[in-house]
Amino acid sequence: MSSEQTSFERKIEQEIAVEPKDWMPDGYRKTLVRQIGQHAHSEVVGMLPEANWLTRAPSLRRKAVLLAKIQDEAGHGLYLYSAAETLGGERHDLYEKMLTGEMKYSSIFNYPTLSWADVGVVGWLVDGAAIVNQVALCRTSYGPYARAMVRICKEESFHQRQGYEACRALADGSEDQKAMLQDSINRWWWPALMMFGPNDSESPNSAKSMAWKIKRVSNDDLRQKFVDNTVHQVLALGMTIPDPDLKWNEETGHYEFGEINWDEFNQVIHGHGICNHERLKDKRDAWEAGAWVREAAVAYSKKQMECAA
Ligand code: BYC
């Protein structure tokens, strides 16, 4: 083993952050660029389902809050693209891979937001699931990713709270509002569980990622934590969970839950979900329509450099 490799292994073992200029195995770098890139894409694609309700928010306060949340997500995308760039993952290249479908983004954003309740439920369940995953990633072995996660988690906690608060308002409302909330929970519950990825035994990347401490907690353990955290919140709203197999296990101290529809998950991550086509089309259109902004930014920075020279 080379001295560089020994030094890398020691850092992983002793939980000393790996930094951009450190030597790292090719596979470690590639795995990080893949995961961080997909994470960044999820943030920017995740803006679309919520933006669908911006012009129809039920009050000015709700509109302002939603707008701020969506802007935060753009910011999260930027932190993450920057973290990928420290590994040599060029932003333009990663973005194009997302637009052509070569790189993935989270399955959850291929479902439609059909009612206002979906905006609350996305904030509460989707950001809630994202936080469970991202809190663990605050201890990931690559320094820039871990530091981005700390800041993102602070903002995501706010998102989760605003989502729950919006759901609370519906749960305290009319019978129609309660029914709208229940319908939304019914549609988002299972896709939220899918966010954590395939079962550990079916996850091709997990073993390496756990050994390198890129992932600190397995897909199944994170999913279990999310279920354990969330069941009480659903019940506190007076709502139900669309899972006849859900039950508390006194011995393990965890909820048991039913089998996820993995066929549906696989369809969605391979481009055949309800909204995959629409999401990528919207992103491609925005990329093309924004070409003049990128050109203007480059021209402006060249001019600035000429003036400074
Ligand atoms: N969706 O071996 P596995 C947010 C893919 S956004 C799509 O377990 P890994 C928010 C996986 O990529 C939150 N694809 O993979 C934003 C792999 O395919 P490739 C986004 C999935 O990487 C706006 C294959 O399946 N969070 O917070 O070890 C509004 C096999 O899986 C999914 C992150 O991105 C999925 N759900 O583990 C509101 C967190 N699951 O790449 C909220 C960072 C799996 O080999 N990412 N795949 O072609 C991770 O923690 C890990 O990448 C995962 C998957 C746990 C997601």
Short mmCIF file of C-alpha atoms in Angstrom, two decimals, residues 12-305:
data_model
loop_
_atom_site.label_atom_id
_atom_site.label_comp_id
_atom_site.label_asym_id
_atom_site.label_seq_id
_atom_site.Cartn_x
_atom_site.Cartn_y
_atom_site.Cartn_z
CA ILE A 12 -11.15 7.20 7.36
CA GLU A 13 -10.45 5.04 10.38
CA GLN A 14 -9.82 7.94 12.72
CA GLU A 15 -12.70 9.99 11.30
CA ILE A 16 -10.52 12.87 10.15
CA ALA A 17 -12.22 14.67 7.27
CA VAL A 18 -10.81 14.02 3.80
CA GLU A 19 -10.20 17.38 2.11
CA PRO A 20 -10.07 18.32 -1.62
CA LYS A 21 -6.28 18.36 -1.92
CA ASP A 22 -5.80 15.02 -0.14
CA TRP A 23 -5.04 11.89 -2.12
CA MET A 24 -8.08 9.65 -2.45
CA PRO A 25 -8.88 6.43 -4.34
CA ASP A 26 -10.54 6.90 -7.70
CA GLY A 27 -13.60 4.95 -6.60
CA TYR A 28 -14.05 7.18 -3.54
CA ARG A 29 -13.91 10.30 -5.73
CA LYS A 30 -16.31 8.83 -8.31
CA THR A 31 -18.80 7.69 -5.68
CA LEU A 32 -18.82 11.13 -4.11
CA VAL A 33 -19.25 12.95 -7.42
CA ARG A 34 -22.16 10.61 -8.23
CA GLN A 35 -23.87 11.00 -4.86
CA ILE A 36 -23.23 14.73 -4.38
CA GLY A 37 -24.17 15.43 -8.01
CA GLN A 38 -27.44 13.50 -7.68
CA HIS A 39 -28.12 15.19 -4.39
CA ALA A 40 -27.62 18.61 -6.04
CA HIS A 41 -29.92 17.64 -8.94
CA SER A 42 -32.58 16.57 -6.42
CA GLU A 43 -32.51 19.99 -4.83
CA VAL A 44 -32.98 21.84 -8.09
CA VAL A 45 -35.56 19.45 -9.56
CA GLY A 46 -37.30 19.48 -6.16
CA MET A 47 -38.11 23.14 -6.71
CA LEU A 48 -40.56 22.23 -9.51
CA PRO A 49 -43.38 20.38 -7.72
CA GLU A 50 -43.59 23.13 -5.11
CA ALA A 51 -43.36 25.94 -7.65
CA ASN A 52 -46.53 24.46 -9.16
CA TRP A 53 -48.44 26.00 -6.20
CA LEU A 54 -46.71 29.38 -5.91
CA THR A 55 -49.36 31.27 -7.86
CA ARG A 56 -52.17 29.47 -6.03
CA ALA A 57 -50.99 29.68 -2.41
CA PRO A 58 -54.02 30.41 -0.21
CA SER A 59 -52.60 33.58 1.40
CA LEU A 60 -49.78 36.08 0.99
CA ARG A 61 -48.06 34.61 4.07
CA ARG A 62 -48.17 31.08 2.64
CA LYS A 63 -46.88 32.35 -0.71
CA ALA A 64 -43.95 34.21 0.89
CA VAL A 65 -43.01 31.18 2.99
CA LEU A 66 -43.17 28.85 -0.01
CA LEU A 67 -41.11 31.22 -2.12
CA ALA A 68 -38.43 31.38 0.59
CA LYS A 69 -38.35 27.57 0.85
CA ILE A 70 -37.92 27.16 -2.90
CA GLN A 71 -35.12 29.74 -2.90
CA ASP A 72 -33.40 27.82 -0.08
CA GLU A 73 -33.49 24.72 -2.28
CA ALA A 74 -31.75 26.55 -5.13
CA GLY A 75 -29.11 27.53 -2.57
CA HIS A 76 -28.72 23.91 -1.43
CA GLY A 77 -28.17 22.90 -5.04
CA LEU A 78 -25.43 25.52 -5.34
CA TYR A 79 -23.61 24.40 -2.16
CA LEU A 80 -23.71 20.83 -3.44
CA TYR A 81 -22.55 21.60 -6.99
CA SER A 82 -19.68 23.54 -5.39
CA ALA A 83 -18.82 20.54 -3.21
CA ALA A 84 -18.81 18.30 -6.32
CA GLU A 85 -16.52 20.79 -8.07
CA THR A 86 -13.90 20.38 -5.32
CA LEU A 87 -13.65 16.77 -6.54
CA GLY A 88 -13.30 17.70 -10.20
CA GLY A 89 -16.98 17.13 -11.00
CA GLU A 90 -17.53 20.02 -13.39
CA ARG A 91 -20.90 21.70 -12.78
CA HIS A 92 -21.81 22.12 -16.43
CA ASP A 93 -21.01 18.48 -17.14
CA LEU A 94 -22.99 17.18 -14.15
CA TYR A 95 -25.95 19.33 -15.04
CA GLU A 96 -25.98 18.11 -18.63
CA LYS A 97 -25.84 14.52 -17.40
CA MET A 98 -28.98 15.22 -15.38
CA LEU A 99 -30.70 16.79 -18.39
CA THR A 100 -29.96 13.77 -20.57
CA GLY A 101 -31.07 11.33 -17.88
CA GLU A 102 -27.56 9.91 -17.43
CA MET A 103 -27.53 11.03 -13.78
CA LYS A 104 -30.42 10.49 -11.42
CA TYR A 105 -32.25 12.78 -9.01
CA SER A 106 -34.47 11.73 -6.14
CA SER A 107 -37.42 9.53 -7.13
CA ILE A 108 -39.75 11.59 -4.97
CA PHE A 109 -39.84 14.52 -7.36
CA ASN A 110 -41.43 12.43 -10.10
CA TYR A 111 -44.79 12.55 -8.32
CA PRO A 112 -47.29 15.36 -8.97
CA THR A 113 -48.46 17.97 -6.44
CA LEU A 114 -52.20 17.72 -7.00
CA SER A 115 -53.55 19.82 -4.11
CA TRP A 116 -52.45 22.55 -1.71
CA ALA A 117 -52.15 19.87 0.99
CA ASP A 118 -49.30 18.37 -1.07
CA VAL A 119 -47.21 21.48 -0.42
CA GLY A 120 -47.56 20.95 3.34
CA VAL A 121 -47.02 17.20 3.08
CA VAL A 122 -43.92 17.62 0.88
CA GLY A 123 -42.44 20.03 3.45
CA TRP A 124 -43.29 17.73 6.33
CA LEU A 125 -42.70 14.21 4.94
CA VAL A 126 -40.25 14.80 2.07
CA ASP A 127 -38.07 17.32 3.86
CA GLY A 128 -38.53 15.20 7.00
CA ALA A 129 -37.14 12.14 5.20
CA ALA A 130 -34.36 14.24 3.66
CA ILE A 131 -33.33 15.49 7.12
CA VAL A 132 -33.08 11.96 8.54
CA ASN A 133 -30.72 11.09 5.67
CA GLN A 134 -28.80 14.37 5.80
CA VAL A 135 -28.23 14.48 9.56
CA ALA A 136 -26.28 11.24 9.10
CA LEU A 137 -24.39 12.83 6.19
CA CYS A 138 -23.16 15.66 8.45
CA ARG A 139 -20.60 13.05 9.58
CA THR A 140 -19.71 11.88 6.08
CA SER A 141 -15.97 11.45 5.54
CA TYR A 142 -15.54 14.11 2.83
CA GLY A 143 -15.14 17.53 4.49
CA PRO A 144 -16.86 19.84 1.96
CA TYR A 145 -19.92 17.54 1.72
CA ALA A 146 -20.20 17.23 5.50
CA ARG A 147 -19.98 21.01 5.97
CA ALA A 148 -22.58 21.66 3.27
CA MET A 149 -24.87 19.21 5.06
CA VAL A 150 -24.65 21.05 8.37
CA ARG A 151 -25.97 24.22 6.82
CA ILE A 152 -28.56 22.44 4.68
CA CYS A 153 -29.94 20.56 7.69
CA LYS A 154 -30.56 23.82 9.56
CA GLU A 155 -32.65 25.10 6.67
CA GLU A 156 -34.38 21.77 6.09
CA SER A 157 -35.53 21.68 9.72
CA PHE A 158 -37.27 24.97 9.10
CA HIS A 159 -38.87 23.52 5.95
CA GLN A 160 -40.09 20.48 7.82
CA ARG A 161 -41.65 22.63 10.54
CA GLN A 162 -43.40 24.90 8.07
CA GLY A 163 -44.77 21.83 6.27
CA TYR A 164 -46.13 20.38 9.50
CA GLU A 165 -47.62 23.73 10.46
CA ALA A 166 -49.41 23.96 7.09
CA CYS A 167 -50.73 20.40 7.62
CA ARG A 168 -51.82 21.30 11.17
CA ALA A 169 -53.94 24.14 9.77
CA LEU A 170 -55.68 21.70 7.40
CA ALA A 171 -56.11 19.08 10.15
CA ASP A 172 -57.85 21.73 12.29
CA GLY A 173 -60.00 22.86 9.37
CA SER A 174 -63.20 21.74 7.64
CA GLU A 175 -64.07 18.15 6.75
CA ASP A 176 -63.01 18.88 3.15
CA GLN A 177 -59.61 20.16 4.32
CA LYS A 178 -59.10 17.09 6.50
CA ALA A 179 -59.99 14.83 3.57
CA MET A 180 -57.57 16.72 1.31
CA LEU A 181 -54.79 16.22 3.87
CA GLN A 182 -55.52 12.52 4.27
CA ASP A 183 -55.54 12.03 0.51
CA SER A 184 -52.17 13.74 0.28
CA ILE A 185 -50.64 11.60 3.05
CA ASN A 186 -51.99 8.51 1.28
CA ARG A 187 -50.24 9.49 -1.95
CA TRP A 188 -46.87 10.62 -0.43
CA TRP A 189 -46.28 8.10 2.35
CA TRP A 190 -44.86 5.26 0.25
CA PRO A 191 -42.83 7.47 -2.12
CA ALA A 192 -41.30 9.12 0.98
CA LEU A 193 -40.16 5.69 2.22
CA MET A 194 -38.62 5.03 -1.20
CA MET A 195 -36.39 8.10 -0.85
CA PHE A 196 -34.00 6.06 1.30
CA GLY A 197 -33.15 3.79 -1.61
CA PRO A 198 -33.34 0.00 -2.05
CA ASN A 199 -33.17 -2.41 0.87
CA ASP A 200 -29.61 -2.87 2.14
CA SER A 201 -29.39 -6.34 0.60
CA GLU A 202 -30.28 -4.88 -2.83
CA SER A 203 -28.13 -1.74 -2.65
CA PRO A 204 -25.08 -2.14 -4.91
CA ASN A 205 -23.24 0.95 -3.65
CA SER A 206 -23.79 0.59 0.09
CA ALA A 207 -20.96 -1.73 1.12
CA LYS A 208 -18.23 0.46 -0.37
CA SER A 209 -19.88 3.70 0.72
CA MET A 210 -20.24 2.44 4.31
CA ALA A 211 -16.61 1.24 4.36
CA TRP A 212 -15.42 4.65 3.16
CA LYS A 213 -17.79 6.32 5.68
CA ILE A 214 -19.42 8.28 2.87
CA LYS A 215 -22.67 6.75 4.14
CA ARG A 216 -22.79 6.52 7.93
CA VAL A 217 -26.14 4.77 8.38
CA SER A 218 -27.65 2.19 6.02
CA ASN A 219 -30.70 2.77 3.78
CA ASP A 220 -32.89 0.46 5.89
CA ASP A 221 -31.82 1.92 9.23
CA LEU A 222 -32.53 5.46 8.03
CA ARG A 223 -35.92 4.39 6.66
CA GLN A 224 -36.77 2.77 10.00
CA LYS A 225 -35.77 5.93 11.86
CA PHE A 226 -38.03 8.01 9.62
CA VAL A 227 -41.01 5.70 10.22
CA ASP A 228 -40.40 5.70 13.98
CA ASN A 229 -40.18 9.51 14.02
CA THR A 230 -43.18 10.15 11.81
CA VAL A 231 -45.97 7.78 12.87
CA HIS A 232 -46.67 9.85 16.01
CA GLN A 233 -46.80 13.03 13.97
CA VAL A 234 -49.41 11.54 11.61
CA LEU A 235 -51.51 10.38 14.57
CA ALA A 236 -51.15 13.77 16.29
CA LEU A 237 -52.80 15.33 13.22
CA GLY A 238 -55.71 12.89 13.57
CA MET A 239 -54.72 11.24 10.28
CA THR A 240 -53.95 7.63 9.35
CA ILE A 241 -51.07 5.89 7.59
CA PRO A 242 -51.91 3.97 4.39
CA ASP A 243 -50.25 0.77 5.56
CA PRO A 244 -52.40 -2.06 6.97
CA ASP A 245 -49.23 -3.85 8.14
CA LEU A 246 -47.96 -0.99 10.28
CA LYS A 247 -47.67 -2.05 13.91
CA TRP A 248 -45.63 -1.24 16.98
CA ASN A 249 -43.21 -3.97 18.05
CA GLU A 250 -42.80 -3.83 21.81
CA GLU A 251 -39.71 -6.02 21.76
CA THR A 252 -37.66 -4.15 19.16
CA GLY A 253 -38.99 -0.71 20.11
CA HIS A 254 -39.68 0.02 16.43
CA TYR A 255 -42.63 0.15 14.09
CA GLU A 256 -42.94 -2.70 11.63
CA PHE A 257 -44.21 -1.66 8.23
CA GLY A 258 -45.38 -3.26 4.98
CA GLU A 259 -43.39 -4.07 1.87
CA ILE A 260 -42.49 -1.20 -0.41
CA ASN A 261 -43.56 -1.52 -4.05
CA TRP A 262 -40.06 -1.92 -5.49
CA ASP A 263 -41.38 -2.31 -9.02
CA GLU A 264 -42.78 1.18 -8.80
CA PHE A 265 -39.49 2.47 -7.35
CA ASN A 266 -37.49 0.90 -10.18
CA GLN A 267 -39.83 2.29 -12.81
CA VAL A 268 -39.49 5.78 -11.33
CA ILE A 269 -35.69 5.77 -11.05
CA HIS A 270 -35.38 4.51 -14.60
CA GLY A 271 -37.38 7.39 -16.07
CA HIS A 272 -40.91 5.96 -16.14
CA GLY A 273 -42.61 7.70 -13.21
CA ILE A 274 -45.66 9.94 -13.55
CA CYS A 275 -43.67 13.17 -13.92
CA ASN A 276 -40.17 12.15 -15.11
CA HIS A 277 -40.78 13.41 -18.62
CA GLU A 278 -42.33 16.70 -17.49
CA ARG A 279 -39.60 17.42 -14.91
CA LEU A 280 -36.75 16.94 -17.39
CA LYS A 281 -38.57 18.90 -20.08
CA ASP A 282 -39.04 21.83 -17.68
CA LYS A 283 -35.36 21.72 -16.73
CA ARG A 284 -34.22 21.52 -20.36
CA ASP A 285 -36.48 24.43 -21.33
CA ALA A 286 -35.15 26.51 -18.44
CA TRP A 287 -31.55 25.64 -19.41
CA GLU A 288 -32.14 26.77 -23.00
CA ALA A 289 -34.09 29.88 -22.02
CA GLY A 290 -31.32 30.83 -19.57
CA ALA A 291 -28.50 30.62 -22.15
CA TRP A 292 -28.39 34.41 -22.56
CA VAL A 293 -27.94 34.85 -18.79
CA ARG A 294 -24.92 32.54 -18.79
CA GLU A 295 -23.46 34.30 -21.82
CA ALA A 296 -24.00 37.71 -20.23
CA ALA A 297 -22.36 36.56 -16.97
CA VAL A 298 -19.29 35.30 -18.85
CA ALA A 299 -19.07 38.51 -20.92
CA TYR A 300 -19.38 40.59 -17.75
CA SER A 301 -16.67 38.68 -15.90
CA LYS A 302 -14.32 38.94 -18.92
CA LYS A 303 -14.88 42.70 -18.99
CA GLN A 304 -14.17 42.92 -15.25
CA MET A 305 -10.90 41.03 -15.74
#
